[in-house]
Coordinates of C-alpha atoms in Angstrom, one line a residue:
M1 CA 4.5 14.4 24.6
K2 CA 1.7 16.1 22.4
I3 CA 0.7 14.0 19.8
A4 CA -2.7 14.6 17.6
V5 CA -5.6 12.6 17.6
A6 CA -8.7 11.8 15.0
K7 CA -11.7 9.7 16.4
G8 CA -13.6 9.1 12.8
D9 CA -16.8 8.2 12.2
G10 CA -18.8 5.6 13.0
I11 CA -17.7 3.9 16.2
G12 CA -14.6 5.0 16.3
P13 CA -15.2 8.1 18.9
E14 CA -16.1 4.9 21.1
I15 CA -13.3 2.3 20.2
M16 CA -10.9 5.7 20.9
D17 CA -12.5 6.7 23.9
A18 CA -12.1 3.0 24.8
V19 CA -7.7 3.1 24.3
L20 CA -7.0 6.4 25.1
S21 CA -8.9 5.7 29.5
I22 CA -6.4 2.4 28.4
F23 CA -3.7 4.6 28.5
D24 CA -4.6 7.2 30.7
A25 CA -4.8 4.3 33.2
A26 CA -1.5 3.4 32.7
K27 CA -0.8 6.6 33.2
V28 CA 1.2 6.6 29.4
P29 CA 2.8 10.7 29.3
L30 CA 1.2 12.0 25.9
E31 CA -0.9 14.7 25.2
Y32 CA -3.9 14.8 23.3
D33 CA -4.4 17.6 21.2
F34 CA -7.8 15.9 19.0
V35 CA -8.1 17.6 15.3
D36 CA -11.9 17.4 12.6
M37 CA -10.9 15.0 9.8
G38 CA -13.3 12.4 8.7
K39 CA -17.4 12.4 6.8
W40 CA -18.3 15.4 9.0
V41 CA -15.1 17.3 7.9
F42 CA -15.8 16.6 4.0
D43 CA -19.7 17.6 4.8
K44 CA -19.0 20.6 6.0
G45 CA -16.7 21.7 2.5
Y46 CA -13.1 20.6 3.3
N47 CA -12.9 18.5 0.0
N48 CA -9.3 16.6 2.1
G49 CA -11.9 15.6 4.7
M50 CA -9.9 17.7 7.4
T51 CA -9.2 21.3 7.8
D52 CA -6.6 23.2 7.9
E53 CA -5.5 23.1 11.4
A54 CA -6.2 19.8 12.1
K55 CA -2.9 19.4 8.6
N56 CA -1.2 22.2 10.6
T57 CA -1.2 20.1 13.9
I58 CA -0.4 17.2 12.6
E59 CA 2.7 18.3 10.6
T60 CA 3.6 20.2 14.2
T61 CA 3.3 17.1 16.4
G62 CA 4.6 14.3 13.9
I63 CA 2.3 11.5 14.4
L64 CA -1.5 10.8 14.2
F65 CA -3.6 8.6 15.9
K66 CA -7.0 8.4 13.8
G67 CA -9.7 5.9 14.8
P68 CA -11.7 4.2 11.1
M69 CA -13.1 7.4 8.9
E70 CA -15.6 7.2 5.8
T71 CA -15.3 8.9 2.5
P72 CA -18.6 10.2 1.0
K73 CA -19.9 7.7 -1.7
G74 CA -20.7 9.2 -4.8
K75 CA -19.1 12.9 -4.8
G76 CA -16.0 12.3 -6.5
V77 CA -13.8 13.4 -2.6
K78 CA -10.7 11.0 -2.4
S79 CA -10.7 8.1 0.0
I80 CA -9.6 10.5 3.6
N81 CA -7.4 7.9 4.7
V82 CA -5.4 7.1 1.6
T83 CA -5.1 11.1 0.7
A84 CA -3.1 11.6 5.3
R85 CA -0.9 8.1 3.8
K86 CA 0.5 9.7 1.1
T87 CA 0.4 13.2 1.6
W88 CA 2.6 13.1 4.4
N89 CA 4.6 10.2 2.3
T90 CA 3.5 7.6 5.1
Y91 CA 5.9 5.0 2.5
A92 CA 5.6 2.0 5.0
N93 CA 2.3 0.8 6.2
K94 CA 3.1 -2.0 8.6
R95 CA 0.6 -4.5 9.6
V96 CA 1.5 -7.6 12.6
F97 CA -0.6 -10.6 12.7
Q98 CA -0.3 -12.6 15.4
T99 CA -2.0 -15.7 17.1
L100 CA -4.3 -13.9 19.7
H101 CA -5.1 -16.8 22.8
G102 CA -8.8 -16.7 22.8
V103 CA -10.1 -15.7 19.1
D104 CA -10.0 -19.2 18.0
T105 CA -9.2 -19.8 14.8
V106 CA -8.8 -23.1 12.2
F107 CA -5.2 -22.0 12.9
S108 CA -5.2 -21.5 16.9
K109 CA -7.0 -24.0 17.0
A110 CA -4.6 -26.7 15.0
G111 CA -1.3 -25.5 17.3
I112 CA -0.4 -23.4 14.8
P113 CA 1.0 -20.3 15.7
I114 CA 1.4 -17.6 13.6
D115 CA 3.5 -14.5 13.5
L116 CA 3.6 -12.3 10.6
T117 CA 4.1 -8.5 9.5
I118 CA 3.2 -7.6 6.8
V119 CA 5.1 -4.9 5.1
R120 CA 2.4 -2.6 2.2
E121 CA 4.1 -0.3 0.3
N122 CA 2.2 3.2 0.6
I123 CA 2.7 5.4 -2.0
E124 CA 2.7 4.8 -5.4
D125 CA 1.0 1.6 -7.5
T126 CA -2.8 1.9 -8.7
Y127 CA -3.1 3.9 -5.3
G128 CA -2.2 7.0 -7.2
G129 CA -5.8 7.2 -8.7
I130 CA -4.6 8.6 -11.7
E131 CA -7.2 7.1 -14.8
H132 CA -8.7 8.3 -17.4
M133 CA -11.5 7.0 -19.5
L134 CA -9.9 7.0 -23.5
T135 CA -13.0 5.8 -25.7
H136 CA -16.3 4.7 -24.6
D137 CA -15.6 1.4 -23.9
V138 CA -11.8 2.1 -22.3
A139 CA -10.5 2.5 -19.1
L140 CA -6.6 3.2 -18.4
S141 CA -5.6 2.9 -15.2
R142 CA -1.4 4.2 -14.5
R143 CA 0.8 2.4 -12.5
F144 CA 3.5 3.9 -11.0
I145 CA 6.3 2.1 -9.4
T146 CA 9.8 4.2 -8.5
R147 CA 12.9 2.8 -8.0
P148 CA 13.4 5.4 -5.3
G149 CA 9.5 4.7 -3.4
S150 CA 11.1 1.1 -3.3
M151 CA 14.0 1.9 -1.6
Q152 CA 12.2 3.1 0.7
V153 CA 8.9 0.9 1.8
I154 CA 12.3 -2.2 1.1
R155 CA 14.9 -0.4 3.8
Y156 CA 12.1 -0.1 6.4
A157 CA 11.0 -3.8 6.2
F158 CA 14.2 -5.7 5.9
E159 CA 15.5 -3.1 9.0
M160 CA 12.8 -3.6 10.7
A161 CA 13.5 -7.1 9.9
K162 CA 16.6 -6.8 11.7
K163 CA 15.9 -4.9 15.1
K164 CA 12.8 -8.2 15.0
Q165 CA 16.0 -10.8 14.8
A166 CA 13.4 -12.2 11.7
R167 CA 14.3 -15.3 10.8
R168 CA 13.7 -14.9 6.9
I169 CA 12.0 -11.8 4.6
T170 CA 10.0 -12.5 1.7
C171 CA 8.9 -9.9 -1.7
G172 CA 5.9 -10.9 -2.4
H173 CA 5.3 -10.3 -6.4
K174 CA 3.7 -10.5 -10.3
A175 CA 6.9 -10.1 -11.8
N176 CA 6.4 -13.1 -14.8
I177 CA 3.8 -10.7 -15.6
M178 CA 4.6 -7.0 -14.7
K179 CA 8.3 -7.6 -15.8
I180 CA 9.0 -3.3 -15.4
T181 CA 6.6 -2.8 -12.7
D182 CA 6.7 -5.0 -10.1
G183 CA 10.2 -6.3 -12.0
L184 CA 12.0 -3.0 -10.9
F185 CA 10.9 -3.3 -7.2
L186 CA 11.4 -7.6 -6.9
E187 CA 15.1 -5.4 -8.2
C188 CA 15.1 -3.2 -5.7
F189 CA 14.2 -5.9 -3.0
Y190 CA 17.8 -8.1 -4.4
E191 CA 19.8 -4.6 -4.2
V192 CA 18.5 -3.8 -0.4
A193 CA 19.1 -7.7 0.7
K194 CA 22.4 -8.0 -0.6
E195 CA 23.3 -5.1 2.5
Y196 CA 21.9 -7.5 4.8
P197 CA 23.3 -10.8 4.2
E198 CA 22.5 -11.9 7.9
L199 CA 18.6 -12.2 6.8
K200 CA 17.1 -14.6 5.3
A201 CA 15.7 -12.9 1.3
D202 CA 13.9 -14.1 -0.7
D203 CA 11.4 -13.4 -3.4
V204 CA 7.5 -15.4 -4.6
I205 CA 5.1 -14.8 -7.1
V206 CA 1.9 -13.4 -4.5
D207 CA -0.8 -15.9 -6.0
D208 CA 1.5 -18.6 -4.9
L209 CA 1.6 -16.4 -1.7
C210 CA -1.6 -16.4 -1.1
M211 CA -2.7 -20.1 -1.6
K212 CA 1.0 -20.2 1.4
L213 CA -0.3 -17.8 3.6
V214 CA -3.7 -20.0 4.1
T215 CA -2.5 -23.3 4.3
R216 CA 0.9 -22.3 6.0
P217 CA 1.4 -18.7 7.3
D218 CA 3.8 -19.5 9.9
T219 CA 6.3 -20.3 7.5
F220 CA 7.0 -17.4 6.3
D221 CA 7.7 -14.2 8.8
V222 CA 8.7 -10.8 7.4
V223 CA 6.4 -9.9 4.0
V224 CA 7.0 -7.0 2.3
L225 CA 5.0 -5.7 -0.9
T226 CA 3.8 -3.7 -3.0
N227 CA 0.5 -1.4 -2.8
L228 CA -2.2 -3.3 -4.0
Q229 CA -0.6 -6.9 -3.8
G230 CA -0.2 -5.2 0.0
D231 CA -3.8 -4.3 0.8
I232 CA -5.0 -7.4 -0.1
V233 CA -2.8 -9.4 1.3
S234 CA -2.5 -7.7 4.5
D235 CA -6.4 -8.7 4.6
L236 CA -6.0 -12.5 4.3
C237 CA -3.7 -12.5 7.3
A238 CA -6.6 -10.4 9.3
G239 CA -8.5 -13.5 8.2
L240 CA -5.5 -15.4 9.8
V241 CA -6.3 -14.4 13.0
G242 CA -9.7 -13.7 13.6
G243 CA -10.6 -11.1 10.8
L244 CA -9.3 -7.1 11.3
G245 CA -11.1 -6.6 14.8
F246 CA -7.4 -7.4 16.1
A247 CA -5.3 -5.9 12.9
P248 CA -3.3 -3.4 13.8
S249 CA -1.8 -0.8 11.4
A250 CA 1.1 1.6 11.4
N251 CA 1.9 4.0 8.5
I252 CA 5.3 5.3 8.6
G253 CA 7.5 8.0 6.9
D254 CA 10.3 10.1 7.8
H255 CA 8.6 12.9 9.0
I256 CA 5.3 12.3 10.1
C257 CA 3.3 8.7 11.2
I258 CA 0.2 8.0 11.3
F259 CA -1.3 5.2 13.9
E260 CA -4.6 3.7 12.9
A261 CA -7.2 0.2 13.1
V262 CA -8.1 -0.2 9.4
H263 CA -11.0 -1.5 10.2
G264 CA -13.9 0.0 8.4
T265 CA -16.9 2.8 10.6
A266 CA -19.6 -0.1 11.2
P267 CA -21.9 2.5 11.0
D268 CA -25.2 -0.5 11.9
I269 CA -23.6 0.0 15.8
A270 CA -21.9 2.9 15.8
G271 CA -23.4 5.0 19.6
R272 CA -24.5 1.7 20.5
N273 CA -21.4 0.2 22.5
I274 CA -21.2 -2.6 22.1
A275 CA -17.3 -2.3 18.9
N276 CA -14.4 -4.0 19.7
P277 CA -11.2 -1.6 20.2
T278 CA -8.4 -4.6 20.3
A279 CA -6.9 -3.4 16.5
L280 CA -7.0 0.3 17.9
L281 CA -5.5 -0.7 21.0
L282 CA -3.4 -3.0 19.0
S283 CA -2.2 -0.1 16.7
G284 CA -1.6 2.9 19.7
L285 CA 0.8 -0.3 21.5
S286 CA 2.9 0.1 18.3
M287 CA 2.7 3.6 18.4
L288 CA 4.0 3.5 21.7
Q289 CA 7.0 1.4 20.5
H290 CA 7.0 3.6 18.1
L291 CA 7.7 6.4 20.5
G292 CA 10.3 4.1 22.7
L293 CA 7.1 4.1 25.3
L294 CA 8.0 -0.2 26.0
E295 CA 7.3 0.1 29.5
S296 CA 3.6 1.5 29.1
A297 CA 3.9 -0.6 25.8
G298 CA 5.0 -4.1 27.8
M299 CA 2.7 -3.7 30.7
I300 CA -0.9 -3.1 28.4
E301 CA -0.9 -5.6 25.9
N302 CA -0.1 -8.4 28.5
A303 CA -3.3 -7.1 30.2
L304 CA -5.2 -7.4 26.9
L305 CA -3.6 -11.0 26.6
Y306 CA -4.5 -11.4 30.0
T307 CA -8.0 -10.1 29.4
L308 CA -8.3 -11.9 25.9
E309 CA -7.3 -15.3 27.9
Q310 CA -9.7 -15.2 30.4
G311 CA -12.4 -15.4 28.0
V312 CA -13.7 -12.4 27.9
H313 CA -14.7 -10.6 24.8
T314 CA -17.1 -7.8 23.1
G315 CA -19.7 -9.6 20.9
D316 CA -17.6 -10.0 17.8
F317 CA -15.9 -12.9 19.0
G318 CA -15.0 -15.3 22.2
D319 CA -17.0 -17.7 23.3
K320 CA -20.7 -17.5 23.1
S321 CA -21.2 -19.7 26.5
I322 CA -20.5 -16.8 27.8
P323 CA -21.4 -12.6 28.2
S324 CA -20.2 -10.6 25.8
A325 CA -19.0 -7.0 27.1
N326 CA -19.3 -4.2 26.0
T327 CA -16.1 -1.6 24.7
T328 CA -16.6 -0.2 28.2
E329 CA -16.5 -3.1 30.2
F330 CA -13.7 -4.8 27.5
A331 CA -11.7 -1.7 28.3
N332 CA -12.0 -1.6 31.8
A333 CA -11.5 -5.6 32.8
I334 CA -7.4 -4.9 30.3
I335 CA -7.7 -1.7 33.0
N336 CA -8.4 -4.1 35.7
N337 CA -5.8 -6.5 34.8
F338 CA -2.3 -3.7 35.3
G339 CA 0.5 -5.9 35.9
K340 CA -0.7 -9.8 35.2
K341 CA 1.0 -11.8 32.3
P342 CA -1.0 -13.6 30.3
S343 CA 1.0 -18.2 30.5
L344 CA 1.0 -18.2 27.4
S345 CA 3.5 -15.7 25.4
P346 CA 3.9 -12.9 27.6
K347 CA 5.7 -10.0 26.0
P348 CA 8.3 -8.9 27.6
E349 CA 8.1 -5.2 29.7
L350 CA 11.0 -3.1 28.3
E351 CA 12.9 0.5 29.8
D352 CA 12.0 3.3 27.7
V353 CA 14.3 5.0 24.5
P354 CA 13.7 7.9 25.7
S355 CA 12.4 9.5 23.1
T356 CA 11.4 12.8 21.3
C357 CA 9.0 13.3 18.2
T358 CA 11.1 16.1 15.9
V359 CA 9.5 18.7 14.2
F360 CA 10.4 19.0 10.9
N361 CA 10.4 22.5 8.9
L362 CA 11.0 21.7 5.7
D363 CA 11.0 24.8 3.3
K364 CA 10.4 22.6 0.1
N365 CA 9.7 19.1 -1.1
P366 CA 11.8 16.8 -0.4
M367 CA 12.2 15.4 -4.3
L368 CA 13.5 11.8 -4.1
E369 CA 15.5 10.8 -7.7
S370 CA 18.7 7.9 -8.3
I371 CA 21.4 8.2 -10.2
E372 CA 21.1 7.6 -13.4
E373 CA 22.4 4.0 -15.6
G374 CA 23.1 4.3 -19.4
N375 CA 22.4 7.0 -21.8
E376 CA 18.4 7.8 -22.3
T377 CA 17.4 7.5 -25.8
I378 CA 14.4 7.5 -27.4
A379 CA 13.1 3.8 -29.2
G380 CA 10.3 5.0 -30.4
V381 CA 6.5 5.5 -29.4
D382 CA 3.9 3.5 -28.4
M383 CA 0.1 5.2 -30.0
F384 CA -2.6 3.9 -28.7
I385 CA -5.8 5.1 -31.2
E386 CA -9.2 5.1 -30.8
S387 CA -10.9 3.3 -33.9
N388 CA -13.8 -0.4 -34.8
L389 CA -11.7 -1.2 -37.8
Q390 CA -9.7 -4.9 -38.4
P391 CA -5.8 -4.8 -37.7
N392 CA -4.8 -4.6 -41.4
E393 CA -6.6 -1.4 -41.4
I394 CA -5.3 0.1 -39.2
A395 CA -2.0 -1.6 -40.0
E396 CA -2.6 -0.2 -43.7
K397 CA -3.2 3.2 -42.8
C398 CA -0.2 3.4 -39.9
L399 CA 2.1 2.7 -42.6
R400 CA 1.0 5.1 -44.5
H401 CA 1.9 7.4 -41.5
A402 CA 5.3 6.1 -40.7
G403 CA 7.7 8.3 -42.6
V404 CA 11.1 8.0 -43.3
K405 CA 12.4 7.5 -39.2
F406 CA 9.8 5.2 -37.9
K407 CA 8.5 1.8 -38.7
L408 CA 5.5 -0.8 -37.6
V409 CA 6.6 -3.3 -35.1
N410 CA 3.3 -4.1 -34.2
I411 CA -0.8 -3.6 -33.8
S412 CA -2.0 -5.2 -30.0
N413 CA -5.5 -4.6 -29.1
R414 CA -5.3 -4.9 -24.4
G415 CA -2.0 -6.4 -25.2
T416 CA -2.0 -9.1 -27.6
Q417 CA -0.5 -8.3 -30.8
V418 CA -2.8 -8.6 -33.5
W419 CA -0.6 -7.7 -36.5
P420 CA 1.7 -8.5 -38.2
T421 CA 0.8 -12.1 -37.1
G422 CA -2.5 -13.0 -35.2
S423 CA -5.6 -14.7 -34.2
K424 CA -9.0 -14.4 -35.3
F425 CA -10.8 -15.7 -32.3
T426 CA -8.8 -12.8 -30.7
N427 CA -11.7 -10.7 -29.3
L428 CA -11.1 -7.2 -30.0
V429 CA -11.9 -3.1 -28.6
N430 CA -12.0 0.1 -30.2
Q431 CA -7.8 0.3 -28.3
Y432 CA -5.5 -0.3 -30.3
N433 CA -1.7 0.5 -29.7
A434 CA 0.3 0.9 -32.7
R435 CA 4.3 0.8 -32.1
F436 CA 6.2 2.8 -34.5
E437 CA 10.8 2.0 -34.0
S438 CA 13.0 3.9 -35.2
I439 CA 14.9 2.7 -38.2
D440 CA 18.6 1.3 -37.5
N441 CA 18.6 3.4 -34.8
Y442 CA 18.6 6.2 -36.2
P443 CA 18.4 9.0 -33.2
L444 CA 15.0 10.7 -32.3
N445 CA 13.5 13.1 -30.3
Q446 CA 10.1 14.3 -29.0
Q447 CA 9.6 16.9 -32.2
D448 CA 10.0 13.6 -34.3
V449 CA 7.2 11.5 -32.1
I450 CA 5.0 15.2 -32.8
G451 CA 5.7 14.5 -36.1
L452 CA 4.4 11.3 -36.4
Y453 CA 1.2 12.1 -34.1
V454 CA 0.0 15.0 -36.3
S455 CA 0.5 13.3 -39.9
L456 CA -1.5 10.3 -37.7
S457 CA -4.3 12.0 -36.5
G458 CA -5.2 12.9 -39.9
D459 CA -6.7 9.3 -39.7
F460 CA -7.3 8.3 -36.3
K461 CA -8.2 9.6 -32.8
I462 CA -5.0 9.4 -30.5
S463 CA -6.4 8.4 -27.7
S464 CA -2.5 8.4 -25.7
L465 CA 1.1 8.1 -26.2
E466 CA 4.0 6.7 -24.6
L467 CA 8.1 7.2 -25.3
L468 CA 9.4 3.8 -25.6
H469 CA 12.8 4.9 -23.4
Q470 CA 16.1 2.9 -23.7
W471 CA 19.3 3.4 -21.7
G472 CA 22.1 1.4 -22.9
E473 CA 20.4 -2.1 -24.0
K474 CA 18.6 -2.0 -21.3
K475 CA 14.5 -1.7 -22.7
G476 CA 12.0 0.1 -20.9
Y477 CA 8.9 -1.0 -22.2
S478 CA 7.6 -4.4 -22.5
L479 CA 6.2 -6.6 -25.5
A480 CA 2.6 -7.5 -26.7
Q481 CA 1.1 -10.8 -25.6
G482 CA 2.6 -13.1 -28.8
Q483 CA 4.9 -10.5 -30.3

C-alpha cells in the first residue's frame, strides 16, 4: 500500500526517519512516496506550502503521514497544517490521550488512569480565517458553524465511540453564550445521539469541562467540540498525560486522511538527534489501525509501552537518574523490544483487516446541504455603522431613514444595547449595530434592504450588514446584551 510522507521542518526529518525505521523493522507493508511540503516550500514561492506534485500524490494515495511543519511568519501566508486539513476536508481531528507508564504526571503518581479521546471539528469555526478591519479600532472575525459540517464530525465521534465501546460521549460547548453557533452544534449532537441509544450522551459548558478535566479526567471518555474549543481542550489534555510529545493526531475525512504529530518543529534542537519521536510514532500507529494493519500496530505499540515501562527515555521526560537516549537509540530500543509486552495495560495484537486506500476521482466539489425547515423570510437587517457619536444621536439619524417598511428596534455597541435603553457607564467604540426590523411583519426583500442601505449611507459609513433571517417562527439571529 502506498502512502504520501512529508518529513516536515525542524526536528521533523529526524523523528520521521526514526518512526519509519521502526515500521521497516516491523516489516509494515507500506510503500512511501515522499512529498515536498513545509517552510522551505513556502520559501520557494508556493503560497500554500506544497508543490503541485505533492498535492497530486496525496490526492492519489488518500493518506498523508506528516512531520511537524512551520509556516513563515510575517509573509501573509496561511498555516500549511490548517490549509492541508481544510483543502482535503479532514473534518474530524481525533486525539487519544492515555496514561503511559514511564511518563510521570500528577495523575499517574496519584494512580488515576487517563484514557480520553478528543474529537475536534477541523474545518469551520474561526479557522475559516475570514477577518476584516471594520474601522481603525474594530476587527471582525467570522465564525462559521454549519449544520452539515457539525453532523459530519459528530456522527464520526458517535460511530468511533460505539466501536471502542465507550461508556460516555460528551459535547463540550459554549451554547449558553453563543446561542446560534454553539447552539446549532449542540442541537446536532443530540439529533445524532438519538441514533445511538446504547451510548450515554451528555453535554458540558466548555469552561466547566476544562475544570473537570484537570480535577477528574478519568470521568470522561469521548468528548466532541467545535474547532477552536477543541484545539484548546486537546492541548489541555496533552498536559494531563505528559505534554505534546505524547499527543498523537489523526485528521479524518471521507476521501483523504492526515496523520501527524501536533507539536512544533523545535528548531532549537533540530539536527541534534535528541528529539522525542513518541507523538509521531503514536500518530503512525493510529494510521496503521486506520489502514487495517492491526497486527503491526499492536506489536509496535506494545514494544513502545514496554520500552517506556523499562525507563528508556529521551531528554525531555523520564527518570533523570537514567541517562537519556537520543532519537535513534530510542527507536532502536523499541525495535529490540518487538514481541515483548508491558506488564501494565498491554494492547491486544489483532489480526490484520484487509484494506486498501480507495482512490476517489471527483469531477466536482461535493456540496453539503441539509433540508430547509420552514419558509425563509427576511425579518430585518443589522447595519454596522462607523461613528463616534452618542447613541441618541445615532438613533435620531437612523429614525429619519427607517421609512415605511422598517422600524429601528435597538442600537448596540460591542453587543451591548445602548438604545433605546442603556447605561452611561457602558464604554463605546466607533462601531455601532443599528437593528432594523419589518413593520407589522411586512414581507421584506433584498431590494428593500439595499434601499435602506443607500439612504443610511448619506449619514454614515456602513462597514457591514447582516440580513435577519427567520424560518417560520424560528429566528436566525441573536439579541443584544440587555435587549
